[in-house]
Short mmCIF file of C-alpha atoms in Angstrom, two decimals:
data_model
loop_
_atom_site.label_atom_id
_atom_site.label_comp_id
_atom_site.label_asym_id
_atom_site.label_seq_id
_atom_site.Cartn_x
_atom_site.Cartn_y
_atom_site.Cartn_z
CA UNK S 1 -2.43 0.41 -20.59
CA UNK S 2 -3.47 -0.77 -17.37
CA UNK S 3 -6.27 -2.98 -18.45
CA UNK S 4 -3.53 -4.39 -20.83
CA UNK S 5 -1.13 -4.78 -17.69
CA UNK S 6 -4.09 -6.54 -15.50
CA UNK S 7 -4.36 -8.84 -18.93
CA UNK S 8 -0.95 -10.12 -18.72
CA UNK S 9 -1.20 -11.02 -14.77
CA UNK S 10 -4.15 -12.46 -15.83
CA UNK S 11 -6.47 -10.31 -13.52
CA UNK S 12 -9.47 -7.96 -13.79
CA UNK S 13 -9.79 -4.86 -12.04
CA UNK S 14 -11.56 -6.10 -8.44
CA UNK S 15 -12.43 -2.50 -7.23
CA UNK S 16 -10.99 -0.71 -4.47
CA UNK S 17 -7.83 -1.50 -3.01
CA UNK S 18 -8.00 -4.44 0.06
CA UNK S 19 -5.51 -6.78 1.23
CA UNK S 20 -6.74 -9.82 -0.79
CA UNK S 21 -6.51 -7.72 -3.91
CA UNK S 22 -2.74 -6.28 -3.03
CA UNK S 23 -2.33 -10.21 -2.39
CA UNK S 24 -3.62 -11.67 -5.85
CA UNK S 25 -1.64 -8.38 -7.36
CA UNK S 26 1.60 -9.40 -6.29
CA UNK S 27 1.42 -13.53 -6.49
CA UNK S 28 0.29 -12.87 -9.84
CA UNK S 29 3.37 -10.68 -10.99
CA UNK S 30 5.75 -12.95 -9.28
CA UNK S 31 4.20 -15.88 -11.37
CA UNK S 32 3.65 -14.42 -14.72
CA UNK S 33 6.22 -11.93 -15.19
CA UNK S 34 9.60 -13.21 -14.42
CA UNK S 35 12.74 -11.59 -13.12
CA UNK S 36 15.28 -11.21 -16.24
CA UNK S 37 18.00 -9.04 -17.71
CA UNK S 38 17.87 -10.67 -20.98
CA UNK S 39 17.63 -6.91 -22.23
CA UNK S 40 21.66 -6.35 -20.79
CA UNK S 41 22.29 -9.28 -23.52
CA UNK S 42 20.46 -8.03 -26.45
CA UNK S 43 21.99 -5.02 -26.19
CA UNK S 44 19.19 -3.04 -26.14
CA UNK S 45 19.36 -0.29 -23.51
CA UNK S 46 16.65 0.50 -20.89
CA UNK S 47 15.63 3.13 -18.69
CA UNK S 48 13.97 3.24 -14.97
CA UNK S 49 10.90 5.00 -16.65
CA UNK S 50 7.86 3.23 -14.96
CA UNK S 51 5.86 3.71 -18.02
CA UNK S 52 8.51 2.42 -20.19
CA UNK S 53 8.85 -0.57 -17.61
CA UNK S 54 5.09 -1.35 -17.64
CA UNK S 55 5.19 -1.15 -21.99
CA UNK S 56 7.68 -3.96 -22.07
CA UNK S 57 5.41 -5.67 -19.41
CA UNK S 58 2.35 -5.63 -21.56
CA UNK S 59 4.52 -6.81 -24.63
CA UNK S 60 5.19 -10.23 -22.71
CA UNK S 61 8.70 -9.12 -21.38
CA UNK S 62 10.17 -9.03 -17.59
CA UNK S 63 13.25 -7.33 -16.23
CA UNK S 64 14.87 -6.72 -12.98
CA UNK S 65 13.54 -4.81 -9.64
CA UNK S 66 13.90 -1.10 -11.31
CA UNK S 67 11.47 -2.24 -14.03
CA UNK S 68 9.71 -4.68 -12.14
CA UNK S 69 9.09 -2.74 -9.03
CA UNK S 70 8.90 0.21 -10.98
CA UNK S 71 6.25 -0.75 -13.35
CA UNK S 72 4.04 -2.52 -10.02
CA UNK S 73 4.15 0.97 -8.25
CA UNK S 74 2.72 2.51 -11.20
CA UNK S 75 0.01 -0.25 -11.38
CA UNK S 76 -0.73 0.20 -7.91
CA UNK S 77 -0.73 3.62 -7.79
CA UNK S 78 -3.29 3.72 -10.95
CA UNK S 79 -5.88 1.16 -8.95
CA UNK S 80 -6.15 3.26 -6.12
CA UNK S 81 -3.30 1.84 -3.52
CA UNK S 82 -1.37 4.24 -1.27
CA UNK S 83 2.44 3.05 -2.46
CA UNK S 84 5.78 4.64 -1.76
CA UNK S 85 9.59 3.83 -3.40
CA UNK S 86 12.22 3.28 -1.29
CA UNK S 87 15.88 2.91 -1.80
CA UNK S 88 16.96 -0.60 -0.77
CA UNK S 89 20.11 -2.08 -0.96
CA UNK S 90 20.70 -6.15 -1.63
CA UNK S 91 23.71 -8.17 0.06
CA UNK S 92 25.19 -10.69 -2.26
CA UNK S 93 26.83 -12.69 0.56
CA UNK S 94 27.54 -12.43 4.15
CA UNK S 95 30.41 -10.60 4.12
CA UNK S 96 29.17 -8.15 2.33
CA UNK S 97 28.15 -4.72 4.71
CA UNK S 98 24.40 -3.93 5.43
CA UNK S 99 22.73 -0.87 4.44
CA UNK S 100 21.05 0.37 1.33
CA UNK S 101 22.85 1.33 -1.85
CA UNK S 102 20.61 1.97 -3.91
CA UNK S 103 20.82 -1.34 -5.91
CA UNK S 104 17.27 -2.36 -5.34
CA UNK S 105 13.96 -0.51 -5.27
CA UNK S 106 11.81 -1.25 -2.93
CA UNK S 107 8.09 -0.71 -2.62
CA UNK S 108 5.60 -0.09 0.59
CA UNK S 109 1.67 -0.20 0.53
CA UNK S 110 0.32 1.77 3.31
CA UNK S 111 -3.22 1.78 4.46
CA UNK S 112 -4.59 -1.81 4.61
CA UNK S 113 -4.68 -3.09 7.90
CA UNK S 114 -5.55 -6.49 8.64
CA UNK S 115 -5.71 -8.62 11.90
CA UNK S 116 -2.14 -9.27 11.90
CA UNK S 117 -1.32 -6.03 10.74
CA UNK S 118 -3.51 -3.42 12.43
CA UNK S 119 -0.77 -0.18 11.17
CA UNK S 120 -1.77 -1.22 7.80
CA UNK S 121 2.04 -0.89 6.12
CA UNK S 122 2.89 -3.79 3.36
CA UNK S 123 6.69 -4.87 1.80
CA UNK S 124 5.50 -5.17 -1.46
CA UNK S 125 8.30 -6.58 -3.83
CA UNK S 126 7.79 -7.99 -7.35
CA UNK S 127 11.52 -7.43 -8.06
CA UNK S 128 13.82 -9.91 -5.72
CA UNK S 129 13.53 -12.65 -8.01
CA UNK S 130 13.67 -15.56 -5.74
CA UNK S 131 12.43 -13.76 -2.79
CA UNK S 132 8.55 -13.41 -1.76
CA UNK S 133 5.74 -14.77 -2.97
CA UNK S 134 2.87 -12.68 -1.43
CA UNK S 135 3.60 -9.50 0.45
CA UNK S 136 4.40 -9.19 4.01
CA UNK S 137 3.39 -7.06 6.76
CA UNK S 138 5.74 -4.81 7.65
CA UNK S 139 5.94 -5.68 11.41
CA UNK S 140 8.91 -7.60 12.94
CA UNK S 141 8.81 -11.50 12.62
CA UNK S 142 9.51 -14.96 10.73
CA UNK S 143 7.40 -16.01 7.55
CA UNK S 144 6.84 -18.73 5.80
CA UNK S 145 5.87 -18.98 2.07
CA UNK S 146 6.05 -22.48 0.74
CA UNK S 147 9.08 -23.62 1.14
CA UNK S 148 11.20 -20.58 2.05
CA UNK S 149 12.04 -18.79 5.68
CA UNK S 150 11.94 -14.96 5.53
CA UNK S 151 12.44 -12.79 8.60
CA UNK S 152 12.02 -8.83 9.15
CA UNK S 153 13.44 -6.27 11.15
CA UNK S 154 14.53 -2.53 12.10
CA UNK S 155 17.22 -2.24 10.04
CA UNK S 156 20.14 -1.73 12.05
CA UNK S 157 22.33 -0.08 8.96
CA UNK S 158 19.11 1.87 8.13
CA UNK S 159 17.70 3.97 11.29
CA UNK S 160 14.25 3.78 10.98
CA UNK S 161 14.36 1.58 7.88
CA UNK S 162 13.69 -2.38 7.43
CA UNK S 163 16.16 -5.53 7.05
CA UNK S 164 14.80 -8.25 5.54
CA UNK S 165 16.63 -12.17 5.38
CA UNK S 166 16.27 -14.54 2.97
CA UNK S 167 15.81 -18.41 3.25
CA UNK S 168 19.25 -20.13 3.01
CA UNK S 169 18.56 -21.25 -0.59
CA UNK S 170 18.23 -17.72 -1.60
CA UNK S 171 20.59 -16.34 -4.20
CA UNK S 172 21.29 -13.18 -1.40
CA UNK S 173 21.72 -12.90 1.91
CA UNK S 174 19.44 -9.72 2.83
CA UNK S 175 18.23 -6.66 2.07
CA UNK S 176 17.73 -3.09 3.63
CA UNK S 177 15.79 -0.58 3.11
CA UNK S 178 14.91 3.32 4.09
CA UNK S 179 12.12 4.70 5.70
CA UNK S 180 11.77 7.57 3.18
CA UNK S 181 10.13 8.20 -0.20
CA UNK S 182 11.99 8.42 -2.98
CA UNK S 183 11.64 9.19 -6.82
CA UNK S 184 12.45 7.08 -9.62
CA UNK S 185 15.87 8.98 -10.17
CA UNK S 186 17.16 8.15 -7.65
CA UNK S 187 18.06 4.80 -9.44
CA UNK S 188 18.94 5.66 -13.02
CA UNK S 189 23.01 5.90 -11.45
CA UNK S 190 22.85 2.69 -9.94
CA UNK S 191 20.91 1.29 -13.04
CA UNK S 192 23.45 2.69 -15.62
CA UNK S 193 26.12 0.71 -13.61
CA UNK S 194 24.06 -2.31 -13.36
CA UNK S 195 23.62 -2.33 -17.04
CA UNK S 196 26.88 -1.50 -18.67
CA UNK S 197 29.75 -2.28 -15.77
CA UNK S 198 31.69 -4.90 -16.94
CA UNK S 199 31.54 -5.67 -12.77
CA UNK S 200 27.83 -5.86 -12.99
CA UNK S 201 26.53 -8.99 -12.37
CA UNK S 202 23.67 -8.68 -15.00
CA UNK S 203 26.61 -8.11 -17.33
CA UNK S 204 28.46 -11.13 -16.81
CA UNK S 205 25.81 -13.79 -16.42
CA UNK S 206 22.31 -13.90 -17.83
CA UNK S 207 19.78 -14.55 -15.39
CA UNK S 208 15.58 -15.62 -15.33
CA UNK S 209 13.88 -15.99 -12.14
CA UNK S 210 9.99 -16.87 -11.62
CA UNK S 211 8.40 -17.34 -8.41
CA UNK S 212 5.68 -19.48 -7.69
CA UNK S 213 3.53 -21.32 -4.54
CA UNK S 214 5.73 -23.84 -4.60
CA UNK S 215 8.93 -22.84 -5.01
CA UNK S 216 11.29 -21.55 -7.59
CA UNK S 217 12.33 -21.91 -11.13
CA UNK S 218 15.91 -20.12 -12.52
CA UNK S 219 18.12 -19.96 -15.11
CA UNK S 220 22.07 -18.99 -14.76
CA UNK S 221 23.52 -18.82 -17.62
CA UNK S 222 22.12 -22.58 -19.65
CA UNK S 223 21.61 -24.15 -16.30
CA UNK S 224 17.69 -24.65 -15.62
CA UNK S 225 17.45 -25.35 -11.51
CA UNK S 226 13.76 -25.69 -9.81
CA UNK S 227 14.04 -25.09 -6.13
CA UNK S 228 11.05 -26.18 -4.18
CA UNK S 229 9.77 -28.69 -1.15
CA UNK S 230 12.49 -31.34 -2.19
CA UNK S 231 15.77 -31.68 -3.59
CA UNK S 232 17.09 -29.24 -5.87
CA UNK S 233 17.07 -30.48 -9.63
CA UNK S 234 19.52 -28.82 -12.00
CA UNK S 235 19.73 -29.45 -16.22
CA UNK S 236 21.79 -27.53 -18.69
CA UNK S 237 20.37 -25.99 -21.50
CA UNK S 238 22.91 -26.91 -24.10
CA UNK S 239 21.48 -26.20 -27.22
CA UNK S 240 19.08 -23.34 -28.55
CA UNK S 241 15.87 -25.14 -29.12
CA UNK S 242 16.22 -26.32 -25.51
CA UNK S 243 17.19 -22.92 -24.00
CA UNK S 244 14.71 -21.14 -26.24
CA UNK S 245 11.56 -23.49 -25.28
CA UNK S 246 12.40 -23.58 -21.16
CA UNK S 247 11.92 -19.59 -21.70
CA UNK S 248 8.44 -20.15 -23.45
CA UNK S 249 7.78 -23.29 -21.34
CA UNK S 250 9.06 -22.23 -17.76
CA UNK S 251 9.17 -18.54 -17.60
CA UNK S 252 6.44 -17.66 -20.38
CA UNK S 253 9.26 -15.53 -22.33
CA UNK S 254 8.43 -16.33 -26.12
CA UNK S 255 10.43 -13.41 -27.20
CA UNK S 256 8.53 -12.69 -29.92
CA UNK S 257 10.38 -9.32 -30.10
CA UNK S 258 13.34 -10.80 -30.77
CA UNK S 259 14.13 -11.70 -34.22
CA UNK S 260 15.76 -14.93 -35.65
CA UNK S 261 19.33 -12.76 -36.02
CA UNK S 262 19.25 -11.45 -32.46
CA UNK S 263 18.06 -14.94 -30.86
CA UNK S 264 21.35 -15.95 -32.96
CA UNK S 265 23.29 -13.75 -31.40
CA UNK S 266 21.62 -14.21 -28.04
CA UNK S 267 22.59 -17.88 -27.94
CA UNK S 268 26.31 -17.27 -28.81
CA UNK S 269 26.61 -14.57 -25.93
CA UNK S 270 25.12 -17.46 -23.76
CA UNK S 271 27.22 -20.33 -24.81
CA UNK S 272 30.41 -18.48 -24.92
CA UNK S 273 29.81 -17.42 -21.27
CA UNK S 274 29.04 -21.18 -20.23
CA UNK S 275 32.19 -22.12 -22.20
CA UNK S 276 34.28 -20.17 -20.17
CA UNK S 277 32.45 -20.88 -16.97
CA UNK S 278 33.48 -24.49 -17.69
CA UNK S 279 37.35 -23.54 -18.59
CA UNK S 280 37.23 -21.74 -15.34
CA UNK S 281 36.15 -25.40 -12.85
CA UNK S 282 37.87 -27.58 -15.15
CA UNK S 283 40.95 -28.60 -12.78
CA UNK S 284 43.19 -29.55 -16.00
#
Protein backbone atom coordinates (compact mmCIF):
# COMPACT_ATOMS: atom_id res chain seq x y z
CA UNK A 1 0.00 0.00 0.00
CA UNK A 2 2.55 2.46 0.53
CA UNK A 3 4.14 2.38 -2.83
CA UNK A 4 0.46 2.84 -4.00
CA UNK A 5 0.15 5.90 -1.49
CA UNK A 6 3.69 7.47 -2.76
CA UNK A 7 1.89 6.86 -6.44
CA UNK A 8 -0.94 9.08 -5.77
CA UNK A 9 1.37 12.07 -4.29
CA UNK A 10 3.16 11.40 -7.16
CA UNK A 11 6.50 10.52 -5.32
CA UNK A 12 9.02 7.65 -5.10
CA UNK A 13 10.45 6.45 -2.05
CA UNK A 14 13.81 8.94 -1.65
CA UNK A 15 15.45 6.85 1.21
CA UNK A 16 15.87 7.81 4.65
CA UNK A 17 13.97 10.37 6.26
CA UNK A 18 15.59 14.28 5.84
CA UNK A 19 13.98 17.51 5.90
CA UNK A 20 13.71 17.97 2.09
CA UNK A 21 11.96 14.64 1.91
CA UNK A 22 9.38 15.48 5.03
CA UNK A 23 9.12 18.79 2.79
CA UNK A 24 8.21 17.22 -0.74
CA UNK A 25 5.96 14.66 1.58
CA UNK A 26 3.76 17.17 2.84
CA UNK A 27 3.53 19.88 -0.28
CA UNK A 28 2.69 16.95 -2.18
CA UNK A 29 -0.36 15.76 0.04
CA UNK A 30 -1.57 19.25 0.40
CA UNK A 31 -1.62 19.48 -3.51
CA UNK A 32 -2.89 16.18 -4.60
CA UNK A 33 -5.12 15.03 -2.00
CA UNK A 34 -7.61 17.58 -1.03
CA UNK A 35 -9.42 18.34 2.18
CA UNK A 36 -13.21 17.02 1.77
CA UNK A 37 -16.14 15.53 3.64
CA UNK A 38 -17.92 14.60 0.58
CA UNK A 39 -18.15 11.09 2.44
CA UNK A 40 -20.69 13.00 5.36
CA UNK A 41 -22.91 13.59 2.02
CA UNK A 42 -22.89 10.26 0.47
CA UNK A 43 -23.83 8.83 3.40
CA UNK A 44 -21.33 6.49 3.64
CA UNK A 45 -19.85 6.25 7.14
CA UNK A 46 -16.09 6.38 8.02
CA UNK A 47 -13.86 5.54 10.69
CA UNK A 48 -10.44 7.19 12.15
CA UNK A 49 -8.68 3.84 11.14
CA UNK A 50 -5.33 5.08 9.55
CA UNK A 51 -5.30 2.15 7.31
CA UNK A 52 -8.78 2.63 6.30
CA UNK A 53 -7.86 6.45 5.79
CA UNK A 54 -4.79 5.68 3.62
CA UNK A 55 -7.23 2.87 1.36
CA UNK A 56 -9.55 5.67 0.37
CA UNK A 57 -6.32 7.74 -0.30
CA UNK A 58 -4.93 5.31 -2.79
CA UNK A 59 -8.50 4.98 -4.43
CA UNK A 60 -8.24 8.82 -5.48
CA UNK A 61 -10.37 10.08 -2.45
CA UNK A 62 -9.54 12.87 0.38
CA UNK A 63 -11.25 13.59 3.66
CA UNK A 64 -10.78 15.74 6.62
CA UNK A 65 -7.72 16.01 9.28
CA UNK A 66 -8.68 12.48 11.12
CA UNK A 67 -8.22 10.76 7.74
CA UNK A 68 -5.88 13.03 6.33
CA UNK A 69 -3.53 13.38 9.19
CA UNK A 70 -4.23 10.03 10.11
CA UNK A 71 -3.38 8.31 6.95
CA UNK A 72 0.17 10.86 6.64
CA UNK A 73 1.27 9.54 10.16
CA UNK A 74 0.96 6.13 8.97
CA UNK A 75 2.94 7.02 5.76
CA UNK A 76 5.48 8.59 7.72
CA UNK A 77 5.78 6.26 10.21
CA UNK A 78 6.21 3.35 7.41
CA UNK A 79 9.29 5.49 5.62
CA UNK A 80 11.20 5.67 8.59
CA UNK A 81 10.14 9.27 10.26
CA UNK A 82 9.92 9.65 14.05
CA UNK A 83 6.00 11.07 14.16
CA UNK A 84 3.70 11.55 17.10
CA UNK A 85 -0.43 12.42 17.23
CA UNK A 86 -1.51 15.04 19.15
CA UNK A 87 -4.87 16.25 20.16
CA UNK A 88 -5.46 19.73 18.71
CA UNK A 89 -8.29 21.75 18.90
CA UNK A 90 -9.43 24.41 15.90
CA UNK A 91 -11.15 27.92 16.71
CA UNK A 92 -13.83 28.77 14.24
CA UNK A 93 -13.80 32.49 15.12
CA UNK A 94 -12.42 34.78 17.63
CA UNK A 95 -14.70 34.48 20.13
CA UNK A 96 -14.47 31.21 20.33
CA UNK A 97 -12.10 29.92 23.66
CA UNK A 98 -8.51 28.50 23.03
CA UNK A 99 -7.45 25.16 23.92
CA UNK A 100 -7.66 21.77 22.33
CA UNK A 101 -10.83 19.75 21.98
CA UNK A 102 -10.04 17.24 20.32
CA UNK A 103 -11.53 18.41 16.95
CA UNK A 104 -8.33 18.24 15.03
CA UNK A 105 -5.40 15.84 14.96
CA UNK A 106 -2.38 17.06 14.85
CA UNK A 107 0.94 15.58 13.82
CA UNK A 108 4.81 16.27 15.01
CA UNK A 109 8.06 14.94 13.22
CA UNK A 110 10.83 14.82 15.61
CA UNK A 111 14.41 14.29 14.75
CA UNK A 112 15.40 16.43 11.72
CA UNK A 113 17.18 19.34 12.63
CA UNK A 114 18.08 21.89 10.27
CA UNK A 115 19.84 25.35 10.53
CA UNK A 116 16.82 27.05 11.60
CA UNK A 117 15.72 24.34 13.58
CA UNK A 118 18.65 22.79 15.45
CA UNK A 119 15.90 20.69 18.20
CA UNK A 120 14.82 18.98 15.13
CA UNK A 121 10.74 19.02 16.04
CA UNK A 122 8.33 19.64 12.80
CA UNK A 123 4.24 20.76 12.77
CA UNK A 124 3.43 18.54 10.21
CA UNK A 125 -0.30 19.03 9.07
CA UNK A 126 -1.89 17.67 5.88
CA UNK A 127 -5.36 18.13 7.46
CA UNK A 128 -6.17 22.12 8.00
CA UNK A 129 -7.36 22.53 4.65
CA UNK A 130 -6.44 26.03 3.93
CA UNK A 131 -3.67 26.16 6.34
CA UNK A 132 0.16 25.21 5.51
CA UNK A 133 1.75 24.44 2.67
CA UNK A 134 5.13 22.93 3.80
CA UNK A 135 5.77 22.11 7.42
CA UNK A 136 7.06 24.37 9.99
CA UNK A 137 9.55 24.23 12.62
CA UNK A 138 8.22 24.02 15.71
CA UNK A 139 10.05 27.02 17.30
CA UNK A 140 8.27 30.36 18.07
CA UNK A 141 7.92 32.87 15.08
CA UNK A 142 6.06 34.38 11.87
CA UNK A 143 6.02 32.41 8.44
CA UNK A 144 5.35 33.05 5.29
CA UNK A 145 4.11 30.57 2.60
CA UNK A 146 2.99 32.27 -0.55
CA UNK A 147 0.60 34.37 0.15
CA UNK A 148 -0.47 33.53 3.72
CA UNK A 149 0.94 34.81 7.39
CA UNK A 150 1.20 32.00 9.97
CA UNK A 151 2.60 32.55 13.45
CA UNK A 152 3.52 29.95 16.39
CA UNK A 153 3.61 29.89 19.93
CA UNK A 154 3.46 28.22 23.58
CA UNK A 155 0.11 27.68 23.77
CA UNK A 156 -1.19 29.58 26.51
CA UNK A 157 -4.60 27.26 26.86
CA UNK A 158 -2.23 24.26 26.40
CA UNK A 159 0.82 24.25 29.07
CA UNK A 160 3.52 22.99 27.29
CA UNK A 161 1.58 22.65 24.03
CA UNK A 162 1.63 24.93 20.68
CA UNK A 163 -0.86 27.77 19.31
CA UNK A 164 -0.73 28.28 15.94
CA UNK A 165 -2.61 31.57 13.87
CA UNK A 166 -3.79 31.61 10.67
CA UNK A 167 -3.51 34.35 7.90
CA UNK A 168 -6.64 36.61 8.01
CA UNK A 169 -8.10 34.92 4.89
CA UNK A 170 -8.13 31.70 6.68
CA UNK A 171 -11.43 29.94 7.19
CA UNK A 172 -10.27 29.70 11.31
CA UNK A 173 -8.81 31.70 13.56
CA UNK A 174 -6.18 29.25 15.36
CA UNK A 175 -5.38 26.19 16.57
CA UNK A 176 -3.87 24.48 19.77
CA UNK A 177 -2.36 21.72 20.43
CA UNK A 178 -0.82 19.27 23.36
CA UNK A 179 2.48 18.33 24.05
CA UNK A 180 1.60 14.63 24.51
CA UNK A 181 1.16 11.52 22.36
CA UNK A 182 -1.89 10.29 21.74
CA UNK A 183 -3.65 7.25 19.97
CA UNK A 184 -5.99 7.28 17.25
CA UNK A 185 -9.02 6.78 19.73
CA UNK A 186 -8.78 9.38 21.12
CA UNK A 187 -10.74 10.94 18.12
CA UNK A 188 -13.36 8.42 17.08
CA UNK A 189 -15.89 10.64 19.87
CA UNK A 190 -15.15 13.78 18.38
CA UNK A 191 -15.32 12.17 14.82
CA UNK A 192 -18.75 10.46 15.44
CA UNK A 193 -20.02 14.03 16.31
CA UNK A 194 -18.37 15.60 13.44
CA UNK A 195 -20.01 13.18 11.16
CA UNK A 196 -23.56 12.71 12.21
CA UNK A 197 -24.43 16.06 14.52
CA UNK A 198 -26.87 17.85 12.84
CA UNK A 199 -24.52 20.92 14.58
CA UNK A 200 -21.56 19.63 12.74
CA UNK A 201 -20.35 21.77 10.32
CA UNK A 202 -19.37 18.93 7.84
CA UNK A 203 -23.07 18.10 8.18
CA UNK A 204 -24.53 21.20 7.12
CA UNK A 205 -22.28 22.38 4.33
CA UNK A 206 -20.14 20.37 1.97
CA UNK A 207 -16.73 21.46 1.81
CA UNK A 208 -13.27 20.79 -0.71
CA UNK A 209 -10.13 22.44 0.11
CA UNK A 210 -6.66 22.02 -1.88
CA UNK A 211 -3.61 23.79 -1.08
CA UNK A 212 -1.09 24.80 -3.35
CA UNK A 213 2.30 27.30 -3.79
CA UNK A 214 0.25 29.80 -4.67
CA UNK A 215 -2.57 29.96 -2.83
CA UNK A 216 -5.86 28.27 -2.37
CA UNK A 217 -8.69 26.69 -4.17
CA UNK A 218 -12.32 25.82 -2.16
CA UNK A 219 -15.57 24.87 -2.57
CA UNK A 220 -18.61 25.77 0.00
CA UNK A 221 -21.36 24.38 -0.88
CA UNK A 222 -21.56 25.28 -5.28
CA UNK A 223 -19.41 28.28 -4.72
CA UNK A 224 -15.80 27.70 -6.36
CA UNK A 225 -13.41 30.65 -4.64
CA UNK A 226 -9.42 30.67 -5.49
CA UNK A 227 -7.61 32.62 -2.87
CA UNK A 228 -4.12 33.56 -3.82
CA UNK A 229 -1.57 36.76 -4.43
CA UNK A 230 -4.59 38.92 -5.73
CA UNK A 231 -8.12 39.43 -5.36
CA UNK A 232 -10.30 36.77 -4.36
CA UNK A 233 -12.42 35.30 -7.37
CA UNK A 234 -15.65 33.51 -6.49
CA UNK A 235 -18.17 31.41 -9.22
CA UNK A 236 -21.10 29.25 -8.38
CA UNK A 237 -21.34 25.93 -9.48
CA UNK A 238 -24.94 25.85 -10.52
CA UNK A 239 -25.40 22.92 -12.38
CA UNK A 240 -23.93 19.24 -12.14
CA UNK A 241 -21.68 19.04 -15.10
CA UNK A 242 -20.09 22.23 -13.74
CA UNK A 243 -19.84 21.11 -10.07
CA UNK A 244 -18.87 17.60 -11.14
CA UNK A 245 -15.88 18.76 -13.60
CA UNK A 246 -14.33 21.67 -10.98
CA UNK A 247 -13.96 18.37 -8.67
CA UNK A 248 -12.04 16.47 -11.53
CA UNK A 249 -10.56 19.76 -12.84
CA UNK A 250 -9.60 21.67 -9.53
CA UNK A 251 -9.34 19.21 -6.78
CA UNK A 252 -8.53 15.92 -8.89
CA UNK A 253 -11.80 14.20 -7.28
CA UNK A 254 -13.23 12.12 -10.34
CA UNK A 255 -15.29 10.09 -8.03
CA UNK A 256 -15.14 7.23 -9.87
CA UNK A 257 -16.55 5.39 -6.79
CA UNK A 258 -19.49 7.05 -6.96
CA UNK A 259 -22.09 5.82 -9.20
CA UNK A 260 -24.45 7.77 -11.60
CA UNK A 261 -27.49 7.26 -8.75
CA UNK A 262 -25.39 8.51 -5.85
CA UNK A 263 -23.76 11.54 -7.92
CA UNK A 264 -27.73 12.10 -8.43
CA UNK A 265 -28.35 12.19 -5.16
CA UNK A 266 -25.15 14.02 -4.30
CA UNK A 267 -26.16 17.00 -6.43
CA UNK A 268 -29.70 17.32 -4.91
CA UNK A 269 -28.19 17.32 -1.24
CA UNK A 270 -25.96 20.17 -2.70
CA UNK A 271 -28.48 22.27 -4.43
CA UNK A 272 -31.09 22.01 -1.82
CA UNK A 273 -28.52 23.31 0.73
CA UNK A 274 -27.56 26.34 -1.67
CA UNK A 275 -31.33 26.88 -2.10
CA UNK A 276 -31.84 27.49 1.31
CA UNK A 277 -28.61 29.33 1.84
CA UNK A 278 -30.11 31.79 -0.68
CA UNK A 279 -33.77 31.90 1.13
CA UNK A 280 -31.78 32.61 4.18
CA UNK A 281 -29.76 36.35 2.54
CA UNK A 282 -32.61 37.06 0.43
CA UNK A 283 -33.95 40.32 2.36
CA UNK A 284 -37.64 39.77 0.82
Amino acid sequence: MIDRYLRRLGLNDDGPPSVEGLFRLQRAHVERVPYENLEIWLDRPTTVDPTESALRIVSGRGGYCFHLNGAFSLLLSRLGYQVTRHIGGVQNTPDEQPGADGNHLVLVVSGLPSADNPEGRWFVDAGLGDAIHEPLPLVEGVYEQGPFRYALRPSEAEPGGWRFEHDPRGCFTGMDFRPEPCEMDAFAAKHEYLSTSPDSGFVRVAALQRRDATGLDKTTGLVLTRIGAGPESSLTLDRPGDYFAALADVFGLTLDDVTAAEREKLWQRLYGAHERWLSRDDPS
